[in-house]
XYZ file of C-alpha atoms in Angstrom:
284
model
C -0.056 -0.063 -0.123
C 1.246 3.496 -0.999
C 2.674 5.550 2.009
C 0.091 8.332 1.511
C -2.758 5.778 2.283
C -1.210 5.093 5.751
C -1.009 8.721 6.522
C -4.544 9.016 5.262
C -5.766 6.413 7.736
C -4.240 8.379 10.597
C -6.086 11.436 9.265
C -9.502 9.564 9.082
C -8.989 8.047 12.647
C -8.387 11.659 14.026
C -11.366 13.143 12.145
C -13.692 10.438 13.218
C -12.641 10.685 16.895
C -12.943 14.565 16.733
C -16.532 14.368 15.317
C -17.544 11.717 17.766
C -16.352 13.765 20.698
C -17.929 16.989 19.354
C -21.282 15.058 18.981
C -21.050 13.591 22.570
C -20.190 16.781 24.241
C -22.328 19.977 24.278
C -19.528 22.682 24.714
C -18.594 22.399 21.027
C -17.267 25.899 20.697
C -15.184 25.614 23.788
C -13.856 22.181 22.620
C -13.142 23.538 18.997
C -10.909 26.393 20.355
C -9.135 23.805 22.569
C -8.729 21.426 19.423
C -6.972 24.226 17.641
C -4.862 25.129 20.661
C -3.925 21.421 20.761
C -3.034 21.466 17.162
C -0.953 24.445 17.285
C 0.960 23.102 20.247
C 1.725 19.886 18.309
C 2.834 22.054 15.300
C 5.245 24.022 17.360
C 6.763 20.802 18.840
C 7.098 19.453 15.392
C 8.779 22.663 14.088
C 11.433 22.226 16.663
C 11.891 18.603 16.052
C 11.725 18.688 12.262
C 13.069 21.956 10.984
C 15.711 22.869 13.752
C 16.667 19.534 15.302
C 16.328 17.238 12.341
C 14.990 14.511 14.653
C 13.078 12.364 12.123
C 11.800 12.391 8.694
C 8.419 11.932 7.135
C 7.990 10.094 3.764
C 4.366 10.141 2.539
C 5.528 9.886 -0.895
C 4.043 13.064 -2.511
C 6.870 15.558 -2.845
C 10.452 15.159 -4.267
C 11.838 17.616 -1.786
C 12.883 16.278 1.519
C 11.452 19.216 3.598
C 8.277 19.433 1.691
C 7.740 15.739 2.465
C 8.220 16.542 6.084
C 6.165 19.492 6.154
C 3.180 17.594 4.442
C 4.015 14.454 6.590
C 3.708 16.372 9.883
C 0.566 18.335 8.959
C -1.605 15.197 8.508
C -1.329 13.723 12.048
C -0.629 16.986 13.805
C -3.850 18.477 12.237
C -5.964 15.447 13.043
C -4.691 12.667 15.270
C -2.660 14.532 17.956
C -5.436 17.231 18.721
C -8.181 14.501 18.622
C -6.153 12.659 21.389
C -5.969 15.866 23.276
C -9.693 16.153 23.211
C -10.166 12.509 24.219
C -8.191 12.717 27.270
C -9.406 16.143 28.230
C -13.094 16.257 27.431
C -13.740 12.957 29.154
C -12.719 11.769 32.720
C -9.383 10.091 32.039
C -7.263 8.008 34.316
C -3.665 7.220 33.705
C -4.532 3.833 32.482
C -6.255 5.349 29.457
C -3.233 7.648 28.932
C -0.952 4.598 29.097
C -3.046 2.725 26.525
C -2.793 5.703 24.141
C 0.868 5.836 24.676
C 1.179 2.025 23.789
C -0.907 2.736 20.639
C 1.204 5.631 19.549
C 4.439 3.676 20.239
C 3.067 0.820 18.126
C 2.355 3.180 15.264
C 5.775 4.634 15.462
C 7.375 1.173 15.243
C 4.975 0.269 12.229
C 5.720 3.400 10.299
C 9.406 2.778 10.702
C 9.195 -0.560 9.498
C 7.121 0.344 6.511
C 9.665 2.818 5.596
C 7.276 5.762 5.553
C 8.789 7.463 8.711
C 12.485 7.490 9.750
C 14.320 8.129 12.979
C 17.561 10.342 12.514
C 18.769 10.558 16.150
C 15.140 10.096 17.596
C 14.219 6.919 19.269
C 10.862 5.135 19.810
C 10.941 5.728 23.491
C 11.055 9.289 22.880
C 7.763 9.183 20.980
C 6.353 7.219 23.901
C 7.467 9.980 26.314
C 6.221 12.729 23.942
C 2.752 11.515 23.633
C 2.400 10.698 27.396
C 3.555 14.127 28.468
C 1.356 15.628 25.697
C -1.673 14.001 27.121
C -0.845 15.009 30.674
C -0.187 18.587 29.664
C -3.438 18.869 27.597
C -5.499 17.400 30.257
C -4.015 19.583 32.912
C -4.376 22.771 30.647
C -8.070 22.055 29.918
C -8.876 21.631 33.595
C -7.143 24.777 34.371
C -9.217 26.552 31.653
C -12.361 25.497 33.630
C -11.057 27.813 36.492
C -12.627 31.236 35.839
C -9.668 32.997 37.168
C -7.205 31.447 34.542
C -7.447 34.620 32.299
C -3.929 34.299 30.995
C -4.316 30.661 30.057
C -7.576 31.416 28.199
C -5.662 34.117 26.269
C -2.797 31.721 25.306
C -5.366 29.381 24.116
C -7.267 31.905 21.981
C -3.923 33.123 20.708
C -2.735 29.700 19.588
C -6.235 28.909 18.010
C -5.842 32.262 15.848
C -2.139 31.269 15.208
C -3.098 27.878 13.648
C -6.029 29.447 11.652
C -3.557 31.959 10.152
C -0.709 29.558 9.803
C -2.084 26.367 8.325
C -3.319 27.960 5.046
C 0.195 29.526 4.607
C 1.738 26.084 4.847
C -0.560 24.624 2.320
C 0.212 27.595 -0.098
C 3.885 26.890 0.509
C 3.331 23.176 -0.464
C 1.372 23.959 -3.660
C 4.152 26.500 -4.675
C 1.797 29.498 -4.908
C 3.549 31.503 -2.013
C 6.611 31.209 0.050
C 8.980 33.473 2.127
C 12.732 33.476 2.169
C 14.822 35.087 4.741
C 17.975 33.098 4.571
C 17.855 31.152 7.726
C 18.126 27.941 5.806
C 19.293 27.005 2.278
C 15.992 25.013 1.551
C 13.140 27.249 0.702
C 10.599 24.924 2.339
C 12.589 24.618 5.563
C 13.292 28.484 5.588
C 9.762 29.466 4.878
C 8.230 27.053 7.324
C 10.440 28.028 10.238
C 9.944 31.837 9.384
C 6.263 31.685 9.038
C 5.780 30.295 12.650
C 7.699 33.104 14.184
C 6.161 35.765 11.910
C 2.524 34.663 12.243
C 3.083 34.101 15.996
C 4.172 37.780 16.584
C 1.397 39.307 14.307
C -1.308 37.036 15.596
C -0.296 37.754 19.152
C -1.002 41.393 18.709
C -4.274 40.518 16.723
C -5.273 38.428 19.610
C -4.981 41.290 22.020
C -7.010 43.406 19.615
C -9.811 40.842 19.055
C -10.144 39.101 22.380
C -9.092 41.828 25.038
C -9.712 45.186 23.583
C -12.748 44.115 21.705
C -13.849 47.428 20.378
C -14.841 47.471 16.532
C -11.890 49.736 15.637
C -9.471 47.336 17.369
C -11.000 44.480 15.287
C -10.540 46.549 12.140
C -6.779 47.162 13.220
C -6.216 43.494 13.276
C -7.130 43.214 9.627
C -4.856 46.437 8.783
C -2.001 44.915 10.691
C -1.891 41.655 8.952
C -2.305 43.486 5.422
C 0.448 45.885 6.199
C 2.895 43.238 7.454
C 2.368 41.120 4.481
C 2.826 44.093 2.181
C 6.054 44.961 3.896
C 7.276 41.482 3.447
C 6.588 41.753 -0.153
C 8.122 45.240 -0.437
C 11.455 43.918 1.089
C 11.566 40.969 -1.258
C 10.874 38.401 1.538
C 7.487 37.136 0.150
C 6.955 35.712 -3.159
C 3.964 34.742 -5.241
C 3.608 32.290 -8.086
C 0.746 30.749 -10.349
C -1.452 33.743 -10.411
C -1.554 34.047 -6.694
C -0.894 37.587 -5.403
C -0.903 39.922 -2.434
C -4.672 40.555 -3.003
C -5.518 36.944 -2.746
C -3.403 36.677 0.400
C -5.320 39.618 1.765
C -8.685 37.961 0.998
C -7.505 34.760 2.705
C -6.309 36.691 5.793
C -9.707 38.374 6.035
C -11.560 35.050 5.765
C -9.315 33.583 8.538
C -9.807 36.552 10.706
C -13.587 36.513 10.271
C -13.579 32.809 11.101
C -11.699 33.372 14.372
C -13.885 36.385 15.256
C -16.951 34.120 14.735
C -15.517 31.402 16.998
C -14.365 33.741 19.783
C -17.687 35.324 19.782
C -19.267 31.995 20.678
C -16.498 31.146 23.165
C -18.211 31.011 26.521
C -15.359 32.683 28.605
C -14.988 36.364 27.676
C -11.505 37.584 28.271
C -12.578 41.249 28.138
C -15.287 40.685 30.861
C -13.022 38.773 33.054
C -10.188 41.387 32.991
C -12.858 44.033 33.780
C -13.899 42.082 36.830
C -10.255 41.776 37.871
C -9.450 45.449 37.590
């Protein structure tokens, strides 16, 4: 069976598990925000492991470029299976036995993918995968429980920021893989590696400010400012020859995409049951 089908199975399992949890639980908007937070957390860990430490390699068999393969290979499980697992251990009462069972399943998947030749350890080891998923589950469960505390305003802001960050970052990764858009700042020789690493830091910085505008300040003109900020920063990247477009894609297409993503986040944040601006007002 082709490698991409194995990766597709992981995506299907993650998607089915996510839908099942959303149907079973009533607080869907809160869970969706947490799902996006868990996804971005996995993305950051993968960026460190893949792009900076060269810990392991993915081989889904779609791209010729090694780093394009890595980016595509990591998106599939980290956008589906890992955050779905975070929902499973957080939304339902989970004892350590369930987390240990999940750890064993992930460990077996690691061994299977290595033996199939569709995933390779460089200096990484299987026991590290076991430790990573175990602590990921513990961290996510603890974070979710802390979010239930009304006084955890800072944690809620980080959660919303990460949710906004993944909404803004994931489409950029897809554009990179399709060849329509990329950035190049010279951190790495490979375009995919350089663009992938820079886009995380760039979008993290801009989305952090936008999260303040959208979630804390809340006035209509601050919401408008978040759109202007993203449009301006993207235009500056293009002006300084750091942002490039191909295949008919251009700065105006990017602005439209940014606007859609920001509107999507605003809609989600409006449904989020814990309003940061109200909580900050109560504290002050």
